[in-house]
Amino acid sequence: MAVNDVSIKFRNTSACESVTFAVRQESSVAIVGSSGSGKTSLLLVLAGLLRPASGDVTVLGKSLWGASRRARTSARRKHLGYVAQFSDLIPELTLLENVAMPLRLLGVPFTRAREISPHKMDQLGVARMSTRFPDEVSGGEMQRAAIARSLVHDPAVVLADEPTGALDEDNRNLVMHELLVAARTSGSAVVVVTHDAQLASAADSVLHMNDGRLSPPTK
Ligand SMILES: Nc1ncnc2c1ncn2[C@@H]1O[C@H](COP(=O)(O)OP(=O)(O)OP(=O)(O)O)[C@@H](O)[C@H]1O
Ligand SMILES: [Mg+2]
């Protein structure tokens, strides 16, 4: 994934200014920075969910923001996994149905999606909660289910916004491991926004955001 000169504006406030960086397949980048520095806004642009005021993002060499909405939606379904900062599991679906959703959107038959999804849930330690609804599990369990959902279709790019925010140390390690394994074994490009210094240091490089601008990589 390449991010080229992205600027983001909300009315007259600027949330990001001229952000440029690239994440190779099979590698990971952590973005750190203080609250309000523009991390979530930037990730939304990378996820194809927020149109930048200027600049573009390419996924597997193809423009995300120069494409039609239909092409962007298709690229998102096929190539992107996204973990939102706050749980966005669908309340009317069980955890298993939530995790299986990206596969269903890609046309994978129901029975097959139901076979693949528990495996990913197991890796994140939430297989036992398959038949529960989001309001019947803890915040950390929701977060791990959301991570399973972002990885279930082996996307080329995984974007995770504070994926360890609600987790204890063991589960932080588990999530960090699964995200980095996705980079190494599935060949994904992984971008993780985090306040967690341990998670950041496990990534291949760390970018610092300060008031909407990136300072040079530290690793
Ligand atoms: N929808 C919006 N409308 C107007 N301003 C917004 C909107 N979303 C974010 N902002 C502003 O843009 C700036 C960046 O917000 P953003 O959510 O990207 O920060 P962040 O780095 O993710 O912060 P945190 O660490 O608290 O999650 C902030 O000043 C915020 O108030
Ligand atoms: Mg944020």
Coordinates of C-alpha atoms and ligand atoms in Angstrom, one line a residue:
M1 CA 0.0 0.0 0.0
A2 CA 1.2 3.5 -0.8
V3 CA -0.1 6.7 0.7
N4 CA 0.7 9.7 -1.5
D5 CA 0.5 13.3 -0.2
V6 CA -2.8 12.7 1.7
S7 CA -4.4 15.7 3.4
I8 CA -7.6 15.5 5.3
K9 CA -9.9 18.4 6.2
F10 CA -13.0 18.6 8.4
R11 CA -14.6 22.0 7.5
N12 CA -11.9 24.4 8.4
T13 CA -9.8 22.1 10.5
S14 CA -7.0 20.1 9.0
A15 CA -6.6 16.6 10.4
C16 CA -3.7 15.5 8.2
E17 CA -1.2 17.4 6.1
S18 CA 0.7 15.9 3.2
V19 CA 1.1 12.4 4.6
T20 CA 3.3 10.1 2.4
F21 CA 4.5 6.6 3.3
A22 CA 4.4 3.1 1.9
V23 CA 4.0 -0.3 3.5
R24 CA 5.3 -3.3 1.5
Q25 CA 3.5 -6.6 1.4
E26 CA 4.8 -8.9 4.2
S27 CA 5.7 -5.9 6.3
S28 CA 4.1 -3.9 9.1
V29 CA 4.1 -0.2 10.2
A30 CA 2.9 1.2 13.5
I31 CA 1.6 4.7 13.7
V32 CA 1.9 6.4 17.1
G33 CA 0.9 9.9 18.2
S34 CA -1.0 11.8 20.7
S35 CA -4.8 11.9 20.9
G36 CA -6.2 14.1 18.2
S37 CA -3.1 13.9 16.0
G38 CA -5.1 12.5 13.1
K39 CA -4.4 8.7 13.3
T40 CA -8.0 7.5 13.0
S41 CA -8.7 10.0 10.2
L42 CA -5.7 8.8 8.3
L43 CA -6.7 5.1 8.7
L44 CA -10.2 5.8 7.5
V45 CA -8.7 7.3 4.3
L46 CA -6.5 4.2 3.9
A47 CA -9.6 2.0 4.4
G48 CA -11.5 3.8 1.6
L49 CA -14.0 5.1 4.1
L50 CA -13.1 8.9 4.2
R51 CA -12.3 10.8 1.1
P52 CA -9.1 12.9 1.5
A53 CA -9.1 16.6 0.6
S54 CA -6.2 15.8 -1.7
G55 CA -3.7 12.9 -2.3
D56 CA -4.4 9.3 -2.9
V57 CA -3.8 5.7 -1.7
T58 CA -2.9 2.8 -3.8
V59 CA -3.7 -0.8 -2.9
L60 CA -1.8 -3.5 -4.9
G61 CA -0.8 -0.7 -7.3
K62 CA -4.4 0.5 -7.9
S63 CA -5.8 3.9 -7.0
L64 CA -8.4 3.8 -4.2
W65 CA -9.6 7.4 -4.4
G66 CA -9.3 7.8 -8.2
A67 CA -11.5 4.7 -8.7
S68 CA -15.3 4.7 -8.9
R69 CA -17.3 4.0 -5.7
R70 CA -18.1 0.6 -7.1
A71 CA -14.5 -0.3 -7.7
R72 CA -13.4 1.1 -4.4
T73 CA -16.1 -1.0 -2.6
S74 CA -14.9 -4.1 -4.5
A75 CA -11.2 -3.3 -3.6
R76 CA -12.3 -2.9 0.0
R77 CA -14.1 -6.2 0.1
K78 CA -11.3 -8.2 -1.6
H79 CA -8.1 -6.6 -0.3
L80 CA -8.8 -4.7 2.9
G81 CA -9.3 -5.8 6.5
Y82 CA -10.2 -3.0 8.9
V83 CA -10.4 -3.0 12.7
A84 CA -12.2 0.2 13.9
Q85 CA -11.1 2.0 17.1
F86 CA -14.4 1.2 18.8
S87 CA -16.3 -2.0 18.3
D88 CA -18.4 -2.0 15.2
L89 CA -19.6 -5.6 15.3
I90 CA -23.2 -5.9 14.1
P91 CA -25.4 -6.4 17.2
E92 CA -27.9 -8.6 15.5
L93 CA -25.3 -11.2 14.4
T94 CA -23.5 -13.7 16.6
L95 CA -19.7 -13.4 16.8
L96 CA -19.3 -16.2 14.3
E97 CA -21.7 -14.5 11.8
N98 CA -19.8 -11.2 12.3
V99 CA -16.5 -12.9 11.6
A100 CA -17.9 -14.7 8.6
M101 CA -19.3 -11.5 7.1
P102 CA -16.2 -10.6 4.9
L103 CA -16.3 -14.1 3.3
R104 CA -20.1 -13.8 2.7
L105 CA -19.6 -10.4 1.0
L106 CA -17.0 -12.1 -1.3
G107 CA -19.6 -14.7 -2.2
V108 CA -18.1 -17.6 -0.2
P109 CA -21.0 -20.0 0.4
F110 CA -22.5 -20.0 3.9
T111 CA -21.4 -23.5 4.8
R112 CA -17.8 -22.8 3.7
A113 CA -17.7 -19.5 5.5
R114 CA -18.9 -21.3 8.6
E115 CA -16.0 -23.7 8.3
I116 CA -13.2 -21.1 7.8
S117 CA -14.3 -18.6 10.4
P118 CA -14.0 -20.7 13.6
H119 CA -10.3 -21.4 12.8
K120 CA -9.6 -17.6 12.8
M121 CA -11.7 -17.2 16.0
D122 CA -9.7 -20.0 17.6
Q123 CA -6.4 -18.2 16.8
L124 CA -7.7 -15.1 18.6
G125 CA -9.2 -17.1 21.5
V126 CA -12.8 -16.4 20.9
A127 CA -14.0 -19.6 19.3
R128 CA -15.9 -20.5 22.5
M129 CA -18.0 -17.4 22.1
S130 CA -19.1 -18.2 18.5
T131 CA -22.8 -18.3 19.2
R132 CA -22.9 -15.3 21.5
F133 CA -24.0 -11.9 20.4
P134 CA -21.7 -8.9 20.8
D135 CA -23.6 -7.6 23.9
E136 CA -23.0 -11.0 25.6
V137 CA -19.2 -10.8 25.5
S138 CA -16.6 -8.5 27.1
G139 CA -15.0 -5.5 25.3
G140 CA -11.8 -7.4 24.8
E141 CA -13.6 -10.3 23.3
M142 CA -15.4 -8.0 20.9
Q143 CA -12.1 -6.5 20.0
R144 CA -10.6 -9.9 19.3
A145 CA -13.6 -11.0 17.2
A146 CA -13.2 -7.8 15.2
I147 CA -9.6 -8.7 14.6
A148 CA -10.6 -12.2 13.5
R149 CA -13.1 -10.6 11.1
S150 CA -10.4 -8.3 9.6
L151 CA -8.2 -11.3 8.9
V152 CA -10.6 -14.0 7.9
H153 CA -10.5 -13.3 4.2
D154 CA -6.6 -13.1 4.1
P155 CA -6.7 -9.5 2.9
A156 CA -3.6 -7.9 1.2
V157 CA -3.8 -4.9 3.6
V158 CA -4.8 -5.1 7.3
L159 CA -5.6 -1.7 9.0
A160 CA -6.1 -1.8 12.8
D161 CA -7.0 1.2 14.9
E162 CA -5.8 0.7 18.5
P163 CA -6.5 -3.1 18.3
T164 CA -5.1 -3.7 21.8
G165 CA -6.9 -0.9 23.6
A166 CA -9.3 -3.2 25.6
L167 CA -6.9 -6.1 26.2
D168 CA -4.8 -7.5 29.1
E169 CA -1.1 -8.3 28.5
D170 CA -1.6 -11.9 27.4
N171 CA -4.3 -10.9 24.8
R172 CA -2.2 -7.9 23.7
N173 CA 0.6 -10.3 22.9
L174 CA -1.9 -12.7 21.1
V175 CA -3.3 -9.9 18.9
M176 CA 0.2 -8.5 18.2
H177 CA 1.3 -12.0 17.2
E178 CA -1.7 -12.6 14.9
L179 CA -1.3 -9.3 13.1
L180 CA 2.4 -9.8 12.6
V181 CA 1.8 -13.4 11.5
A182 CA -0.7 -12.1 8.9
A183 CA 2.2 -10.0 7.5
R184 CA 4.6 -12.8 7.5
T185 CA 2.6 -15.8 6.5
S186 CA -0.3 -14.3 4.4
G187 CA 2.0 -11.7 2.9
S188 CA -0.2 -8.8 4.0
A189 CA 0.8 -5.2 4.5
V190 CA -0.2 -4.3 8.1
V191 CA -0.8 -0.8 9.5
V192 CA -1.5 -0.6 13.2
V193 CA -2.4 2.6 15.0
T194 CA -1.4 2.2 18.7
H195 CA -0.5 3.8 22.0
D196 CA 1.0 0.5 23.0
A197 CA 4.8 0.9 22.9
Q198 CA 5.3 -2.8 22.9
L199 CA 3.0 -3.3 19.9
A200 CA 4.7 -0.4 18.1
S201 CA 8.2 -1.8 18.6
A202 CA 7.2 -5.2 17.2
A203 CA 6.3 -3.6 13.9
D204 CA 8.9 -3.4 11.1
S205 CA 8.8 0.4 11.3
V206 CA 7.3 3.1 13.4
L207 CA 5.8 6.4 12.1
H208 CA 5.1 9.3 14.5
M209 CA 2.1 11.5 13.9
N210 CA 2.2 15.0 15.3
D211 CA -0.6 17.4 14.6
G212 CA -1.5 15.8 11.4
R213 CA 2.0 15.4 10.1
L214 CA 4.4 12.5 10.0
S215 CA 7.9 12.7 11.3
P216 CA 10.5 10.4 9.7
P217 CA 10.5 6.7 10.6
T218 CA 12.5 5.8 13.7
K219 CA 13.2 2.2 12.7
Ligands
LIG1 N1 -15.9 13.8 11.8 C1 -15.1 14.8 12.3 N2 -15.5 16.1 12.1 C2 -14.7 17.1 12.6 N3 -13.5 17.0 13.1 C3 -13.1 15.7 13.3 C4 -13.8 14.6 12.9 N4 -13.1 13.4 13.2 C5 -12.0 13.9 13.7 N5 -12.0 15.2 13.8 C6 -10.8 16.0 14.3 O1 -9.7 15.7 13.6 C7 -8.5 15.6 14.5 C8 -7.9 14.2 14.4 O2 -8.8 13.3 14.9 P1 -8.5 11.7 14.9 O3 -9.7 11.0 15.4 O4 -8.0 11.3 13.6 O5 -7.4 11.6 16.0 P2 -6.6 10.4 16.6 O6 -5.2 10.6 16.5 O7 -7.2 9.1 16.1 O8 -7.0 10.5 18.2 P3 -7.2 9.4 19.3 O9 -5.8 8.9 19.7 O10 -7.9 10.2 20.4 O11 -8.1 8.3 18.8 C9 -9.0 16.0 15.8 O12 -8.8 17.3 16.0 C10 -10.5 15.7 15.8 O13 -11.2 16.6 16.7
MG2 MG -8.2 7.5 17.0

